Coordinates of C-alpha atoms and ligand atoms in Angstrom, one line a residue:
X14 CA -55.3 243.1 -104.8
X15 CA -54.0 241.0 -107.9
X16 CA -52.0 237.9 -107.0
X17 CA -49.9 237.5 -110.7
X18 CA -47.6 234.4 -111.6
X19 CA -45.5 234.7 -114.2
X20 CA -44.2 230.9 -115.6
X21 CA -40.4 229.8 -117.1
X22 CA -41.0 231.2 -120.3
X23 CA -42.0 234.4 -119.2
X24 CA -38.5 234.5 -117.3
X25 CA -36.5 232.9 -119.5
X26 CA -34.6 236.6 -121.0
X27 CA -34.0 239.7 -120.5
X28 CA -36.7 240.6 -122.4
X29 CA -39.4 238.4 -120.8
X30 CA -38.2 240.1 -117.5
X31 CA -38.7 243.7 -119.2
X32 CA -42.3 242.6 -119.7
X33 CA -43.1 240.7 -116.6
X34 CA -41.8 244.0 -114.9
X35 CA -44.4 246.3 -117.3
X36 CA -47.0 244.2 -116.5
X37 CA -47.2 244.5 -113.3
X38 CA -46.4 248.2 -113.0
X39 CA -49.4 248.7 -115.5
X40 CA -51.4 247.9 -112.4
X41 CA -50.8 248.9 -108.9
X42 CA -53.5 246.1 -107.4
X43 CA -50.4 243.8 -109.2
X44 CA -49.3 243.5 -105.5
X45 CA -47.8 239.5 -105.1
X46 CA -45.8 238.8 -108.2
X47 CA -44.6 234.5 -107.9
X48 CA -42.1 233.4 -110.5
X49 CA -41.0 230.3 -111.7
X50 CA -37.3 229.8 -112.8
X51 CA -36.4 230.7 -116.5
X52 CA -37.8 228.5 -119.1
X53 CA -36.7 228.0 -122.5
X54 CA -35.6 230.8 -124.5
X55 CA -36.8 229.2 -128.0
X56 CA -37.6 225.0 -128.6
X57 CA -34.7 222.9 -128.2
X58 CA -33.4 225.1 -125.4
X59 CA -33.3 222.9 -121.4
X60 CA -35.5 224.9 -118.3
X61 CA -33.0 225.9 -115.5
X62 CA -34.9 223.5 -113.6
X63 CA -34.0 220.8 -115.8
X64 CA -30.6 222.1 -115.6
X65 CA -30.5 222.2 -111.9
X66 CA -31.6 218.6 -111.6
X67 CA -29.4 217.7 -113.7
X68 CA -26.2 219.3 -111.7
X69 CA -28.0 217.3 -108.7
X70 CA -27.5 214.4 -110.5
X71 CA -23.9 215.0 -111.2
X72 CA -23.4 216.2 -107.9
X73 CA -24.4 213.1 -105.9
X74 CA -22.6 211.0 -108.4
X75 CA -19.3 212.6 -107.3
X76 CA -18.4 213.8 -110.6
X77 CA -17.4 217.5 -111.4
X78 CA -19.9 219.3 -112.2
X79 CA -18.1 222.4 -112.8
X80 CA -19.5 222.6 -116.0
X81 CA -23.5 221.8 -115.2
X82 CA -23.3 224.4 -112.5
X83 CA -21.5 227.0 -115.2
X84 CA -24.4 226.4 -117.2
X85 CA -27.5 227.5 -114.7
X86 CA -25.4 230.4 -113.7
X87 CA -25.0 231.6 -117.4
X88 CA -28.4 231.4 -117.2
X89 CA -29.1 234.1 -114.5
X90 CA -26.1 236.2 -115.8
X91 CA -27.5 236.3 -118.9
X92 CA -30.4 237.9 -118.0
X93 CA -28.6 240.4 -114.9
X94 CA -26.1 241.4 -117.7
X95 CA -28.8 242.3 -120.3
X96 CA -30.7 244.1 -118.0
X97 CA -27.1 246.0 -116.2
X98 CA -27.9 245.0 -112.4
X99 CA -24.1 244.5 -111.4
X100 CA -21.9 241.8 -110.5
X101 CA -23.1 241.5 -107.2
X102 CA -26.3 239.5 -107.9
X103 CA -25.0 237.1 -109.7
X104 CA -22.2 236.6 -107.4
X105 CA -24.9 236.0 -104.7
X106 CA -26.8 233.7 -107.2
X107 CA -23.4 231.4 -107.5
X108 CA -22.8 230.9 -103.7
X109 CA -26.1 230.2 -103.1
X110 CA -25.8 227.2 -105.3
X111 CA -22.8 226.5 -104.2
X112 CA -23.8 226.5 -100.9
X113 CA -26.7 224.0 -101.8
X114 CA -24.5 222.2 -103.6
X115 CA -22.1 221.2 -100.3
X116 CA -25.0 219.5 -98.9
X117 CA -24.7 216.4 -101.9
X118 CA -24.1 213.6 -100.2
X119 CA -24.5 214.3 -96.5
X120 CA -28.6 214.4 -97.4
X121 CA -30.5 211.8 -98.7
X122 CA -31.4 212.0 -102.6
X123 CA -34.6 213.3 -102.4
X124 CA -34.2 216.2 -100.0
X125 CA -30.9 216.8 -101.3
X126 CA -33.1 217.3 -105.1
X127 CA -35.9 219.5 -103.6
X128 CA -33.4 221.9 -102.2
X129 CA -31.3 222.1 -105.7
X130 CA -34.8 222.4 -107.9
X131 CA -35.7 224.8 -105.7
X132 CA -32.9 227.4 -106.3
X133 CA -34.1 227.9 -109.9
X134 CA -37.7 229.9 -108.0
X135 CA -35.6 231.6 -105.2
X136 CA -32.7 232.7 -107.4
X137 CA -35.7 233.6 -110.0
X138 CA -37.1 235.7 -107.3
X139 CA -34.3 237.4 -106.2
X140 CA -33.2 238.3 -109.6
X141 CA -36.4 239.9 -110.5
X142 CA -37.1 241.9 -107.5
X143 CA -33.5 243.5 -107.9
X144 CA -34.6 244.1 -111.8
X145 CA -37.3 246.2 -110.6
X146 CA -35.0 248.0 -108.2
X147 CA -33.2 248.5 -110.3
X148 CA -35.7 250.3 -112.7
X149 CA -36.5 252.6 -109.6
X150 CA -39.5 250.7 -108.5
X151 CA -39.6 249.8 -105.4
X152 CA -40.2 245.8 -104.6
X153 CA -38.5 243.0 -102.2
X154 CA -38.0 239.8 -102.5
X155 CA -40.7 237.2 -99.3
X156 CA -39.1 234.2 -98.4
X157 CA -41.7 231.0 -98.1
X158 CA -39.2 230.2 -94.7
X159 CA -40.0 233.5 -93.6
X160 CA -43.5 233.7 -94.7
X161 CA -44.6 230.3 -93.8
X162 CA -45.4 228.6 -96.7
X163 CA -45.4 225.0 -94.6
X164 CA -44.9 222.0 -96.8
X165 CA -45.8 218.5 -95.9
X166 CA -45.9 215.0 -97.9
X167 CA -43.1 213.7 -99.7
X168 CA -40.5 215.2 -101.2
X169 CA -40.6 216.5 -105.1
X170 CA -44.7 215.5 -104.6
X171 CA -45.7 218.0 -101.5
X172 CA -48.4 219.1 -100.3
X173 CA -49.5 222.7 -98.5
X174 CA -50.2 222.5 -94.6
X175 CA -53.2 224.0 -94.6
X176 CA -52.3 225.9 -91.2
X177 CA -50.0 227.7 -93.5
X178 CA -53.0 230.1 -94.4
X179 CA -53.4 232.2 -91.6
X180 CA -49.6 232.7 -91.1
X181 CA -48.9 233.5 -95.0
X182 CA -52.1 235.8 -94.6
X183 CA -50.4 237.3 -91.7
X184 CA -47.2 237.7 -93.2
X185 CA -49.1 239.5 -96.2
X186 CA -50.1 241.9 -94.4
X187 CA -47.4 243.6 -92.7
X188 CA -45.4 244.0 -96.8
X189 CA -46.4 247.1 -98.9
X190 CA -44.9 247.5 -102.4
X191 CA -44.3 244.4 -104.6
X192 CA -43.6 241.5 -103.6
X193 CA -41.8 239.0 -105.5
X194 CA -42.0 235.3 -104.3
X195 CA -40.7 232.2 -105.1
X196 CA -43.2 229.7 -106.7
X197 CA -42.6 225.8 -106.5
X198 CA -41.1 225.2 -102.6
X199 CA -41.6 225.4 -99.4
X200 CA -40.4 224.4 -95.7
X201 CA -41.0 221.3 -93.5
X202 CA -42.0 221.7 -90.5
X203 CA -38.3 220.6 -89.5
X204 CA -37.1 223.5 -92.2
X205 CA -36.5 221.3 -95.5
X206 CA -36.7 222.4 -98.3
X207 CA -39.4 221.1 -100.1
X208 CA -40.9 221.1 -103.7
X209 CA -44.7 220.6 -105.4
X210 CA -44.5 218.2 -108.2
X211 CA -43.2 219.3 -111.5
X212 CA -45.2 223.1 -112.7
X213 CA -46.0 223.7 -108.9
X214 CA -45.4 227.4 -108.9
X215 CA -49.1 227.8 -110.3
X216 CA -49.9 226.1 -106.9
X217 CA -47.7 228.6 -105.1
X218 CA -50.0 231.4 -106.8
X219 CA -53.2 230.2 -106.3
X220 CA -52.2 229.4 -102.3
X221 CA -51.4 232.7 -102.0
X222 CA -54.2 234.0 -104.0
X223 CA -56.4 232.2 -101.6
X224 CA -54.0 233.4 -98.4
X225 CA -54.8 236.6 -99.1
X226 CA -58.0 236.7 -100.7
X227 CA -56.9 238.0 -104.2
X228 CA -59.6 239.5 -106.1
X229 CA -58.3 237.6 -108.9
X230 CA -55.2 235.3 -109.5
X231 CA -53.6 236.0 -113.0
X232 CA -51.7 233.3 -114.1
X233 CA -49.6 234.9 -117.4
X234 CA -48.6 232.4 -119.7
X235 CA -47.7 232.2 -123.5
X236 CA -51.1 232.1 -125.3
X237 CA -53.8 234.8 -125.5
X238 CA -56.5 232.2 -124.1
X239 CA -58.3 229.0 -123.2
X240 CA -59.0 227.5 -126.6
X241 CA -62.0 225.4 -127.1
X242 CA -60.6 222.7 -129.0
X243 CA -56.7 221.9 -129.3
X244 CA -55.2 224.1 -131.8
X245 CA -52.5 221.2 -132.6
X246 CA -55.9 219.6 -133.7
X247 CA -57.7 222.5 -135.1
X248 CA -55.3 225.0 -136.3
X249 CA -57.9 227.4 -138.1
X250 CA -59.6 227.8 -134.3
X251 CA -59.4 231.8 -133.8
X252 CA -61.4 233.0 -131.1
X253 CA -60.7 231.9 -127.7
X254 CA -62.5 231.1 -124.2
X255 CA -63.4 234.4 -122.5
X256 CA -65.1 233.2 -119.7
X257 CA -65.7 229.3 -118.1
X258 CA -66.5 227.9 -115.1
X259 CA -64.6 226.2 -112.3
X260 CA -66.6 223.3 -113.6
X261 CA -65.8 223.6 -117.0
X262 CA -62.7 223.8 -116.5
X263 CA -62.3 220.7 -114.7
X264 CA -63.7 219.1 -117.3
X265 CA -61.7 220.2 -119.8
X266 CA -58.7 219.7 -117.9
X267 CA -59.3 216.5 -116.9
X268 CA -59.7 215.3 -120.7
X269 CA -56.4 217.0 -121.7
X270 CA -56.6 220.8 -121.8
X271 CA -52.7 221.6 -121.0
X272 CA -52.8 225.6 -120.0
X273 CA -52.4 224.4 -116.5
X274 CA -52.6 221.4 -114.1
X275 CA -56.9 221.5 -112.6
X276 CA -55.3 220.1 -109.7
X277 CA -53.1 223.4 -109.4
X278 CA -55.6 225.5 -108.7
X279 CA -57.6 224.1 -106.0
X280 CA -56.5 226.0 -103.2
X281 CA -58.1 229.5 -105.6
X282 CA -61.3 227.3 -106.6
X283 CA -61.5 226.2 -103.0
X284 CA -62.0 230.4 -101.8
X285 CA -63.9 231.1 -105.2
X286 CA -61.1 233.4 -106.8
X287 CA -61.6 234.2 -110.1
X288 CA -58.6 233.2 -112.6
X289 CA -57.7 235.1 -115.0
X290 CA -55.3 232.9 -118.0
X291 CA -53.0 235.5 -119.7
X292 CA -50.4 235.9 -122.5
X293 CA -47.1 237.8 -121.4
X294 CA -46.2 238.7 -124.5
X295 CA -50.3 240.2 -125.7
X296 CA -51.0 241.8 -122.5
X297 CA -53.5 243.6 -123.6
X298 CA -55.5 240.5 -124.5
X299 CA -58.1 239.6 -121.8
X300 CA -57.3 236.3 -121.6
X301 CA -59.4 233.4 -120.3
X302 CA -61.3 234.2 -116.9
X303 CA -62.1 230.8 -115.0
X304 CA -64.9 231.5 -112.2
X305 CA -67.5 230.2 -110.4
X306 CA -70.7 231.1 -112.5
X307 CA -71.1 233.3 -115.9
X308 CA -73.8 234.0 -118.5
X309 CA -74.6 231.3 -119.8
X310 CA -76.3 231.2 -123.4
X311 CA -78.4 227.9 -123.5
X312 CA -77.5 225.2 -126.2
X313 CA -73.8 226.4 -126.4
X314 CA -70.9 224.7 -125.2
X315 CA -67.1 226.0 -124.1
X316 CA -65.0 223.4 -125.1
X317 CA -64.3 220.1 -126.5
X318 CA -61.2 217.9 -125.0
X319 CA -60.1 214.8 -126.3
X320 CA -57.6 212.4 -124.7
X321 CA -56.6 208.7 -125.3
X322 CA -54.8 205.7 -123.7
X323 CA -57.8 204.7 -121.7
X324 CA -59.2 200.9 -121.5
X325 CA -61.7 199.4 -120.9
X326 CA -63.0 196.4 -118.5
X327 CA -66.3 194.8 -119.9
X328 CA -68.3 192.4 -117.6
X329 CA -70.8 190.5 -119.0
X330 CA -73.2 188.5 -116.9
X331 CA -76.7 187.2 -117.4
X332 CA -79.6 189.2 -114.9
X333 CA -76.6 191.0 -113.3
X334 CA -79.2 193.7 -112.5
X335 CA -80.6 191.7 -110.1
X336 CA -77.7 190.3 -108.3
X337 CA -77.2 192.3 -104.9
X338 CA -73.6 193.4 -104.6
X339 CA -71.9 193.0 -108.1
X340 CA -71.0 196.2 -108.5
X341 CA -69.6 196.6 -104.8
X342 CA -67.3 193.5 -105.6
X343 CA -66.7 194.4 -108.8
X344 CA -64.8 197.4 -107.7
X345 CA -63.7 195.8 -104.5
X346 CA -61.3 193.8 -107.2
X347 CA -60.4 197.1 -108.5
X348 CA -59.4 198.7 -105.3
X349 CA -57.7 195.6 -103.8
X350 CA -55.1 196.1 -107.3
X351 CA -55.1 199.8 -106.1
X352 CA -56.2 201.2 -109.5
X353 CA -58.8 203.9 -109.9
X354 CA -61.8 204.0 -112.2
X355 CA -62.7 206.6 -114.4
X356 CA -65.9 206.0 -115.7
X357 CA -68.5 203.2 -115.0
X358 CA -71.6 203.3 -117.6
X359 CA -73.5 200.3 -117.3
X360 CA -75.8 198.1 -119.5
X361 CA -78.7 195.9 -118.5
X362 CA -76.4 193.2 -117.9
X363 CA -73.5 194.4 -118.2
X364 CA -71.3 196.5 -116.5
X365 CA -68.2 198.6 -118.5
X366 CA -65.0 200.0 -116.3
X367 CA -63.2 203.0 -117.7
X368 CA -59.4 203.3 -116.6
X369 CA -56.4 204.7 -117.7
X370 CA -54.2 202.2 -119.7
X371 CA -51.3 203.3 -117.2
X372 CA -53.0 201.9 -114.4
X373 CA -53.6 198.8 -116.1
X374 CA -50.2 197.4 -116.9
X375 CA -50.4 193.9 -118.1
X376 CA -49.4 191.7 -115.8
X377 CA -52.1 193.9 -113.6
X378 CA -54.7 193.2 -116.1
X379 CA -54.4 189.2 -115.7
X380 CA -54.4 189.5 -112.3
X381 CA -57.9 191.6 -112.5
X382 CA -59.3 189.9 -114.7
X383 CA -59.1 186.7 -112.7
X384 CA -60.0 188.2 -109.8
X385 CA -63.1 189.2 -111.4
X386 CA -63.8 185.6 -112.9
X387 CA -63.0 183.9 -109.5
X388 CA -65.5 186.8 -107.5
X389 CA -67.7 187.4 -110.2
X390 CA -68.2 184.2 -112.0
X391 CA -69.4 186.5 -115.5
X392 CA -70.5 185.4 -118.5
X393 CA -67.8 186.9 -120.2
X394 CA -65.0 190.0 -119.3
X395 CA -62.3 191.3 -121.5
X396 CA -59.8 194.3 -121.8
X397 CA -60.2 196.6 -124.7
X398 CA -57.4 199.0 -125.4
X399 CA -56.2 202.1 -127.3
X400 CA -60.2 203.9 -126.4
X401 CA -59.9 208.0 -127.0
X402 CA -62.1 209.5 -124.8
X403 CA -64.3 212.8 -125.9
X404 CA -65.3 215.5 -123.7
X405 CA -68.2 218.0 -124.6
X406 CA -68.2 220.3 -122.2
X407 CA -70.2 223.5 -121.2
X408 CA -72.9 224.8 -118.6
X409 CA -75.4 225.7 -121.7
X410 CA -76.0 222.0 -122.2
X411 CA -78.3 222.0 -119.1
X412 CA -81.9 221.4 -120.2
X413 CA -81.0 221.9 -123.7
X414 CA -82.4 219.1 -125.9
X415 CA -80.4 218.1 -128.8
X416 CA -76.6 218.2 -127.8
X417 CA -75.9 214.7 -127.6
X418 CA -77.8 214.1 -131.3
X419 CA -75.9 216.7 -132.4
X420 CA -72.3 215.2 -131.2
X421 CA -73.4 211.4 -132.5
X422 CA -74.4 212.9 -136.1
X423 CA -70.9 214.9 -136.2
X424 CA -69.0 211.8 -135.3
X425 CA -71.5 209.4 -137.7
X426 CA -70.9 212.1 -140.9
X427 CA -67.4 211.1 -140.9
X428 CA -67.9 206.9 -140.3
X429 CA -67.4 207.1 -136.7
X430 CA -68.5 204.4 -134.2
X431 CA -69.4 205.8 -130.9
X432 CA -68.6 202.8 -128.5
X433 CA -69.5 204.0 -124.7
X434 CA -71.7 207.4 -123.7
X435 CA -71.4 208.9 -120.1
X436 CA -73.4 212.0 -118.8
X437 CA -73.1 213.0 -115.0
X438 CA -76.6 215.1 -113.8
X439 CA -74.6 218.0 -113.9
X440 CA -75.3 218.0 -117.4
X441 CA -72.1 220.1 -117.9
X442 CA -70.2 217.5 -120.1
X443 CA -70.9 214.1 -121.2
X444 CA -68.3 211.7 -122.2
X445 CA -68.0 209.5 -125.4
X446 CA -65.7 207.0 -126.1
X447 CA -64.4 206.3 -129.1
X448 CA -61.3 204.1 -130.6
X449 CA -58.0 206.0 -130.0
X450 CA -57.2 206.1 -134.2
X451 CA -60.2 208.3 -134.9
X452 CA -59.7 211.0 -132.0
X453 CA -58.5 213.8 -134.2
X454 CA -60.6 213.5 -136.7
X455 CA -63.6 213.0 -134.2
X456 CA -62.5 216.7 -132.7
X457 CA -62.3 218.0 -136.5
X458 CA -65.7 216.9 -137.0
X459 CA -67.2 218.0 -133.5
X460 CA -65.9 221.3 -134.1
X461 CA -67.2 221.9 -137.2
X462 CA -70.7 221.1 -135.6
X463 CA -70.7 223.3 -132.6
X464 CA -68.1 226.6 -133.6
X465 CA -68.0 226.2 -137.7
Ligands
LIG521 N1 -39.7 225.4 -112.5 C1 -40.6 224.3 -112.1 C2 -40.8 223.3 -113.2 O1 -40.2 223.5 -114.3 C3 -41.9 224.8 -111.5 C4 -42.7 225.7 -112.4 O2 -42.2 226.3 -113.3 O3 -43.9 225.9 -112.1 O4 -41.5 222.4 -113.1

């Protein structure tokens, strides 16, 4: 069994419906089919999503909003007229967000958002599973109330109960057909509507994929693959990522590989389910296939990420190496500001902390670094900013002597400094940090060295 999720832009016309609907007949394992709400239709275009909060806003204001809610109806319509399913579904469509809409002001913002972002996956949901219906293909529409998709955690940021597994396994087991189910929301354990954070219907997929042990979660998309470097970056890059690990891809991820949030897809990493990235409109491309081990050529890497607005904390103290405890306080004075660390590579004596420039506002940044004066008593600490941070990633590094030199003399042949180096044992990536101005031409050049 195939668990597929199709995102906004595969949904966002007629036409993307037409194909979502080929796709999945193509295969009959295509069993659990979880939709987002339309997306854009071309750039400059709004996400019904974005429309619906939008209309929420307006709502609670107490303003008409006649003519935001017009606008995410004309959406669905749209795409029920094109396709000739009858009145009757978009009717159903507008009193259901109507009905939503009643509840602005008697609920408190939050919950009163969740349940008006969430229309946009239900509505999505509904609409598609009458589309193939309506195409003589048999296929209903699962409700995560009636399903048991249990959410907890605050609202617009929730998290899955993980009870929820054996009950949405259950429920799984009793449908036949295809089933088409809302991504992005579920229900409280007091029945509220709830919502994952912004792009949670890939979570939606992979929960399910894991629910009901999925031989593979596709996650349809709009490219053919996984690149290995950003094509923004390197637009002559051609051939793209056919297989990577879990690990790999969290590596990648993590540095700024935007097919989809790592964090998405724990619940499928979690039950080792393979995921397969692929393009709705190239179906017949095989797409990227994320799993837990592959063949793995030595001295070759996957991918190289890049991503800036990271700082720096450098401590600088005199036979620091010898003092029991400085690194414990050290990041005791990080912890008591509540900010995390992201790297920690360390010199003789001294000692550099690698954050994200958005955890280290600056009236935070005095405050640490007096902290760390007052606990530390350094010779010297300082705040560097705008550092890029580079991430060569792949399982062929491991034992493979040479990759690091190889990286350095790509990033020296075009006159770039290298000011920090981090490699973990797993000897899948290692890190280098670099200043934030020569990041795309630092991926240029590292491209050239590894794929050219
Ligand atoms: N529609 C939601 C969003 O735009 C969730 C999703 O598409 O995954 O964030």
């Amino acid at each position: 069994m195939k668990v597929c999720k199709f995102g906004g832009s595969s949904l966002a016309n007629a036409a993307q419906v037409n194909k979502v609907m080929d796709i999945v007949l193509a295969d009959p394992a295509r069993r659990i089919v979880v939709v987002s709400a339309p997306g854009k239709r071309h750039s400059g275009d709004t996400k019904v999503t974005d429309l619906l909060i939008e209309l929420a806003n307006v709502a609670m204001s107490g303003e008409n909003c006649d003519r935001q809610f017009g606008a995410v109806v004309e959406r669905y319509a749209e795409i029920a007229q094109t396709l000739r399913l009858g009145d009757g579904i978009v009717k159903m469509i507008e009193d259901d967000i109507r009905s939503r809409l009643a509840h602005a002001g008697a609920l408190e913002a939050a919950e009163f958002m969740d349940l008006m972002k969430a229309a946009g996956e239900d509505n999505s949901a509904k609409l598609v599973a009458e589309a193939f219906n309506a195409r003589g293909r048999k296929a209903r529409y699962a409700s995560p109330r009636d399903t048991g998709m249990v959410l907890t955690g605050p609202f617009g940021d929730a998290t899955l109960d993980p009870d929820s597994y054996s009950t949405l396994s259950r429920a799984f087991s009793s449908f036949d057909g295809i089933v088409v189910y809302p991504g992005f929301f579920g229900y409280t354990r007091e029945g509220k509507v709830a919502t994952f954070p912004r792009g949670g219907s890939d979570i939606t997929g992979s929960i399910l994929a894991a629910a009901v042990c999925a031989d593979v979660y596709e996650n349809f998309t709009d490219v053919d693959s996984v690149y290995p470097v950003d094509p923004r970056i390197v637009p002559e890059v051609s051939d793209g990522i056919p297989t990577m690990t879990y690990r790999e891809m969290r590596e990648l991820a993590y540095a700024g590989f935007g097919v989809f949030a790592d964090e998405a897809v724990i619940p499928a990493v979690r039950a080792r389910i393979p995921i397969n990235i692929r393009n709705t409109n190239h179906p017949g491309e095989p797409g990227t296939m994320i799993q837990q081990s592959r063949r793995v050529v030595p001295g070759t890497i996957v991918g190289i990420a890049a991503a800036d607005g990271f700082c720096n904390i450098v401590v600088e103290k005199y036979l620091m190496n010898r003092e029991v405890g400085f690194g414990r306080r050290l990041l005791q004075v990080l912890e008591t500001e509540g900010i995390a660390y992201e790297h920690m590579p360390s010199g003789v004596d001294s000692q550099c902390i690698v954050v994200k420039g958005q955890n280290l506002p600056k009236e935070k940044e005095r405050k640490v670094v007096q902290s760390i004066r007052r606990e530390l008593q350094p010779d010297f600490v300082a705040v560097e900013r705008d550092i890029a941070i580079l991430m060569i990633v792949g399982e062929g590094m491991c034992y493979t002597a040479g990759m690091l030199a190889k990286a350095c003399l790509a990033l020296a042949s075009v006159g770039i400094s290298v000011s920090m180096v981090n490699q973990g044992s797993s000897e899948v990536s290692f890190m280098i940090a670099i200043r934030s101005q020569d990041r795309e031409q630092a991926v240029r050049a590292l491209y050239k060295a590894f794929f050219g």
